[in-house]
GROMACS .gro file of C-alpha atoms in nm:
model
  225
    1MET     CA    1   9.448   9.615  10.252
    2ASN     CA    2   9.140   9.852  10.253
    3LYS     CA    3   8.986   9.897   9.905
    4ASN     CA    4   8.833  10.223   9.839
    5ILE     CA    5   8.521  10.316   9.670
    6VAL     CA    6   8.481  10.668   9.504
    7ILE     CA    7   8.143  10.813   9.435
    8GLU     CA    8   8.185  11.016   9.075
    9ASP     CA    9   7.993  11.378   9.215
   10HIS     CA   10   7.667  11.309   8.910
   11VAL     CA   11   7.617  10.985   9.136
   12VAL     CA   12   7.495  11.098   9.438
   13PRO     CA   13   7.230  11.286   9.357
   14GLN     CA   14   7.035  10.964   9.215
   15LEU     CA   15   7.151  10.813   9.535
   16PHE     CA   16   6.999  11.115   9.778
   17THR     CA   17   6.676  11.133   9.589
   18THR     CA   18   6.577  10.791   9.492
   19ALA     CA   19   6.558  10.809   9.864
   20ILE     CA   20   6.364  11.129   9.947
   21GLU     CA   21   6.119  11.023   9.715
   22ALA     CA   22   6.080  10.684   9.828
   23TYR     CA   23   6.033  10.810  10.195
   24GLU     CA   24   5.832  11.131  10.170
   25PHE     CA   25   5.663  11.047   9.854
   26GLU     CA   26   5.280  10.835   9.835
   27HIS     CA   27   5.376  10.501   9.602
   28ARG     CA   28   5.084  10.292   9.508
   29ALA     CA   29   5.050  10.058   9.249
   30HIS     CA   30   4.747  10.179   9.110
   31LEU     CA   31   4.516  10.500   9.083
   32LYS     CA   32   4.268  10.380   9.319
   33GLY     CA   33   4.564  10.133   9.513
   34LYS     CA   34   4.652  10.239   9.899
   35GLY     CA   35   4.938  10.429   9.831
   36ALA     CA   36   5.262  10.425  10.146
   37ILE     CA   37   5.547  10.631  10.197
   38ASN     CA   38   5.853  10.569  10.474
   39LEU     CA   39   6.024  10.301  10.172
   40GLU     CA   40   6.346  10.121  10.117
   41THR     CA   41   6.419  10.132   9.759
   42PHE     CA   42   6.773   9.958   9.545
   43GLY     CA   43   6.953  10.028   9.324
   44LEU     CA   44   7.258   9.933   9.109
   45LEU     CA   45   7.596  10.102   9.086
   46TRP     CA   46   7.800  10.071   8.764
   47GLY     CA   47   8.134  10.209   8.607
   48TYR     CA   48   8.451  10.044   8.677
   49SER     CA   49   8.718   9.807   8.857
   50ILE     CA   50   9.092   9.889   8.864
   51PRO     CA   51   9.275   9.612   9.034
   52GLN     CA   52   9.501   9.613   9.360
   53LYS     CA   53   9.830   9.714   9.184
   54GLY     CA   54  10.186   9.725   9.463
   55GLU     CA   55  10.066   9.932   9.751
   56ASN     CA   56   9.744  10.098   9.530
   57PRO     CA   57   9.463   9.917   9.716
   58ALA     CA   58   9.191   9.805   9.463
   59ARG     CA   59   8.930  10.068   9.364
   60ILE     CA   60   8.565  10.038   9.214
   61VAL     CA   61   8.448  10.359   9.050
   62SER     CA   62   8.069  10.399   9.011
   63THR     CA   63   7.993  10.702   8.761
   64MET     CA   64   7.612  10.598   8.719
   65ALA     CA   65   7.355  10.361   8.963
   66THR     CA   66   7.064  10.251   8.836
   67VAL     CA   67   6.699  10.224   9.037
   68GLU     CA   68   6.559   9.857   9.015
   69THR     CA   69   6.111  10.000   9.000
   70SER     CA   70   6.009   9.654   9.005
   71ALA     CA   71   6.143   9.577   9.361
   72LEU     CA   72   5.932   9.507   9.577
   73ARG     CA   73   5.851   9.783   9.837
   74HIS     CA   74   5.779   9.803  10.248
   75GLN     CA   75   5.928  10.000  10.524
   76ASP     CA   76   6.138   9.803  10.677
   77TRP     CA   77   6.285   9.552  10.402
   78VAL     CA   78   6.335   9.644   9.939
   79ARG     CA   79   6.395   9.282   9.832
   80PRO     CA   80   6.447   9.365   9.461
   81ASP     CA   81   6.378   9.109   9.072
   82LEU     CA   82   6.682   8.921   9.018
   83ASN     CA   83   6.580   8.864   8.664
   84SER     CA   84   6.537   9.248   8.654
   85ILE     CA   85   6.968   9.281   8.773
   86ILE     CA   86   7.062   9.012   8.563
   87ALA     CA   87   6.847   9.135   8.253
   88LYS     CA   88   7.022   9.479   8.338
   89LYS     CA   89   7.398   9.352   8.319
   90GLU     CA   90   7.299   9.144   7.973
   91PHE     CA   91   7.198   9.455   7.828
   92PHE     CA   92   7.499   9.617   7.939
   93THR     CA   93   7.729   9.400   7.855
   94LYS     CA   94   7.638   9.433   7.511
   95TYR     CA   95   7.630   9.758   7.473
   96TRP     CA   96   7.786   9.937   7.663
   97PRO     CA   97   8.049   9.657   7.742
   98ASN     CA   98   8.310   9.910   7.912
   99ILE     CA   99   8.006   9.931   8.229
  100GLU     CA  100   8.035   9.706   8.505
  101LEU     CA  101   7.820   9.597   8.762
  102VAL     CA  102   8.046   9.736   9.070
  103GLY     CA  103   7.796   9.713   9.376
  104THR     CA  104   7.391   9.749   9.429
  105PHE     CA  105   7.230  10.035   9.695
  106HIS     CA  106   6.952  10.134   9.894
  107SER     CA  107   6.801  10.313  10.167
  108HIS     CA  108   6.699  10.258  10.534
  109PRO     CA  109   6.385  10.468  10.543
  110TYR     CA  110   6.304  10.616  10.966
  111ALA     CA  111   6.084  10.869  11.142
  112ASP     CA  112   6.325  11.046  11.375
  113LEU     CA  113   6.644  11.149  11.415
  114ASP     CA  114   6.613  11.003  11.768
  115THR     CA  115   6.555  10.662  11.611
  116VAL     CA  116   6.862  10.638  11.339
  117ASN     CA  117   7.051  10.761  11.642
  118GLU     CA  118   6.946  10.516  11.871
  119ILE     CA  119   6.993  10.218  11.644
  120LYS     CA  120   7.285  10.333  11.410
  121GLY     CA  121   6.981  10.263  11.109
  122TRP     CA  122   7.336  10.367  10.881
  123ARG     CA  123   7.480  10.011  10.917
  124ALA     CA  124   7.402   9.758  10.828
  125SER     CA  125   7.149   9.495  10.927
  126ASP     CA  126   7.224   9.110  10.961
  127GLY     CA  127   7.004   9.057  10.642
  128ASP     CA  128   7.201   9.296  10.445
  129LYS     CA  129   7.545   9.116  10.553
  130ASP     CA  130   7.397   8.798  10.489
  131PHE     CA  131   7.214   8.904  10.184
  132TRP     CA  132   7.514   9.093   9.994
  133PRO     CA  133   7.792   8.754   9.937
  134TRP     CA  134   7.449   8.593   9.806
  135PHE     CA  135   7.353   8.871   9.573
  136HIS     CA  136   7.751   8.885   9.484
  137GLU     CA  137   7.784   8.481   9.390
  138TYR     CA  138   7.450   8.514   9.219
  139VAL     CA  139   7.474   8.827   8.983
  140SER     CA  140   7.823   8.871   8.976
  141PRO     CA  141   8.088   8.573   9.013
  142GLU     CA  142   8.283   8.747   8.767
  143GLN     CA  143   8.383   9.034   9.026
  144PRO     CA  144   8.672   8.974   9.290
  145LEU     CA  145   8.501   9.303   9.466
  146LEU     CA  146   8.148   9.480   9.431
  147ALA     CA  147   8.059   9.726   9.672
  148HIS     CA  148   7.702   9.779   9.881
  149ILE     CA  149   7.608  10.209  10.014
  150ILE     CA  150   7.338  10.212  10.306
  151VAL     CA  151   7.117  10.522  10.171
  152THR     CA  152   6.969  10.625  10.538
  153ILE     CA  153   6.675  10.908  10.563
  154THR     CA  154   6.516  11.048  10.760
  155LYS     CA  155   6.281  11.419  10.845
  156LEU     CA  156   6.365  11.668  11.072
  157GLU     CA  157   6.166  11.906  11.257
  158ARG     CA  158   6.248  12.201  11.165
  159LYS     CA  159   6.459  12.269  10.902
  160GLY     CA  160   6.828  12.325  10.850
  161TRP     CA  161   7.146  12.201  10.693
  162ALA     CA  162   7.464  12.112  10.868
  163TYR     CA  163   7.828  12.090  10.615
  164PRO     CA  164   7.867  11.714  10.487
  165ASP     CA  165   8.096  11.579  10.772
  166ARG     CA  166   8.252  11.192  10.783
  167LEU     CA  167   8.083  10.998  11.014
  168ARG     CA  168   8.283  10.921  11.336
  169GLY     CA  169   8.537  10.741  11.495
  170ASN     CA  170   8.664  10.408  11.305
  171GLU     CA  171   8.332  10.475  11.049
  172ARG     CA  172   8.504  10.712  10.894
  173LYS     CA  173   8.669  10.589  10.587
  174MET     CA  174   8.370  10.465  10.544
  175GLY     CA  175   8.098  10.727  10.544
  176TYR     CA  176   7.955  11.052  10.514
  177VAL     CA  177   7.673  11.219  10.682
  178LEU     CA  178   7.444  11.608  10.609
  179SER     CA  179   7.172  11.740  10.639
  180ALA     CA  180   6.962  11.903  10.342
  181ASP     CA  181   6.656  12.178  10.354
  182ASN     CA  182   6.408  11.958  10.621
  183ARG     CA  183   6.609  11.628  10.636
  184LYS     CA  184   6.935  11.418  10.744
  185LEU     CA  185   7.149  11.215  10.599
  186TRP     CA  186   7.373  10.929  10.555
  187LEU     CA  187   7.578  10.758  10.315
  188ARG     CA  188   7.763  10.461  10.486
  189SER     CA  189   7.994  10.198  10.281
  190TYR     CA  190   8.028   9.832  10.263
  191GLY     CA  191   8.171   9.574  10.024
  192SER     CA  192   8.163   9.159   9.923
  193GLN     CA  193   8.404   8.976   9.779
  194ILE     CA  194   8.562   8.641   9.642
  195ASP     CA  195   8.740   8.394   9.939
  196PHE     CA  196   8.929   8.103   9.931
  197ASP     CA  197   8.827   7.868  10.281
  198ASP     CA  198   9.113   7.639  10.439
  199ASN     CA  199   9.050   7.434  10.129
  200GLY     CA  200   9.099   7.610   9.839
  201GLU     CA  201   8.751   7.672   9.817
  202GLU     CA  202   8.603   7.948   9.668
  203MET     CA  203   8.315   8.116   9.874
  204PHE     CA  204   8.146   8.477   9.857
  205ILE     CA  205   8.219   8.706  10.130
  206PHE     CA  206   8.090   8.980  10.348
  207LYS     CA  207   8.334   9.292  10.447
  208ASP     CA  208   8.367   9.615  10.640
  209ASP     CA  209   8.711   9.815  10.510
  210LEU     CA  210   8.568   9.980  10.207
  211GLN     CA  211   8.627  10.324  10.240
  212ILE     CA  212   8.428  10.538  10.063
  213GLU     CA  213   8.553  10.857   9.834
  214ILE     CA  214   8.351  11.154   9.773
  215PRO     CA  215   8.542  11.429   9.628
  216SER     CA  216   8.296  11.633   9.571
  217LEU     CA  217   8.040  11.630   9.783
  218GLN     CA  218   8.123  11.940  10.059
  219ASN     CA  219   8.211  12.152   9.788
  220ARG     CA  220   7.917  12.056   9.639
  221PHE     CA  221   7.688  12.156   9.942
  222TRP     CA  222   7.961  12.444  10.106
  223GLU     CA  223   7.896  12.608   9.751
  224ASN     CA  224   7.446  12.640   9.783
  225SER     CA  225   7.396  12.669  10.190
   0.00000   0.00000   0.00000
């Protein structure tokens, strides 16, 4: 049975602006240091989980996103500090026990639209598919399901807009695409979950059946078009 992640309205700008900042603005370690743009960035999704109930699929609801400012950023990869993530998780558990770590997000920056379309840049890399189950096991082994969102961004040659739309084909329920000013953005959902091998041993696996729902996204952009 398919599973869903619901992204609440106020989380969406956190995802988009984090990707935009890492992509468009120079990042430096100190004032005289060498700067870089078009970087990947990494963050965490927080909220709560609803287990499967009868015919209703399991759901993750993301109510908040935070950015890993300690992550090591590169134009082709990003490496979060797991000690930082565990510390945040412990902090939330102590003071906001009603909020769980429910997933991750990271960005895929590209120089131009042709490149994104050619390599399907909104999709997970092989490294992503290996990393997410490992992250799940290391950071949140008590969670049966985690969501993982890719935010892909590229620049457009001229300013324009396009209503948010679903991805095409068999990815339709897993993502969105939209244009905003001189940039184009994609959101694509994936998951990792606990499973069991033939011997009944627990293992963590990559999943590509997590359907994403952002009920307010289209209305939000229609209102401001």
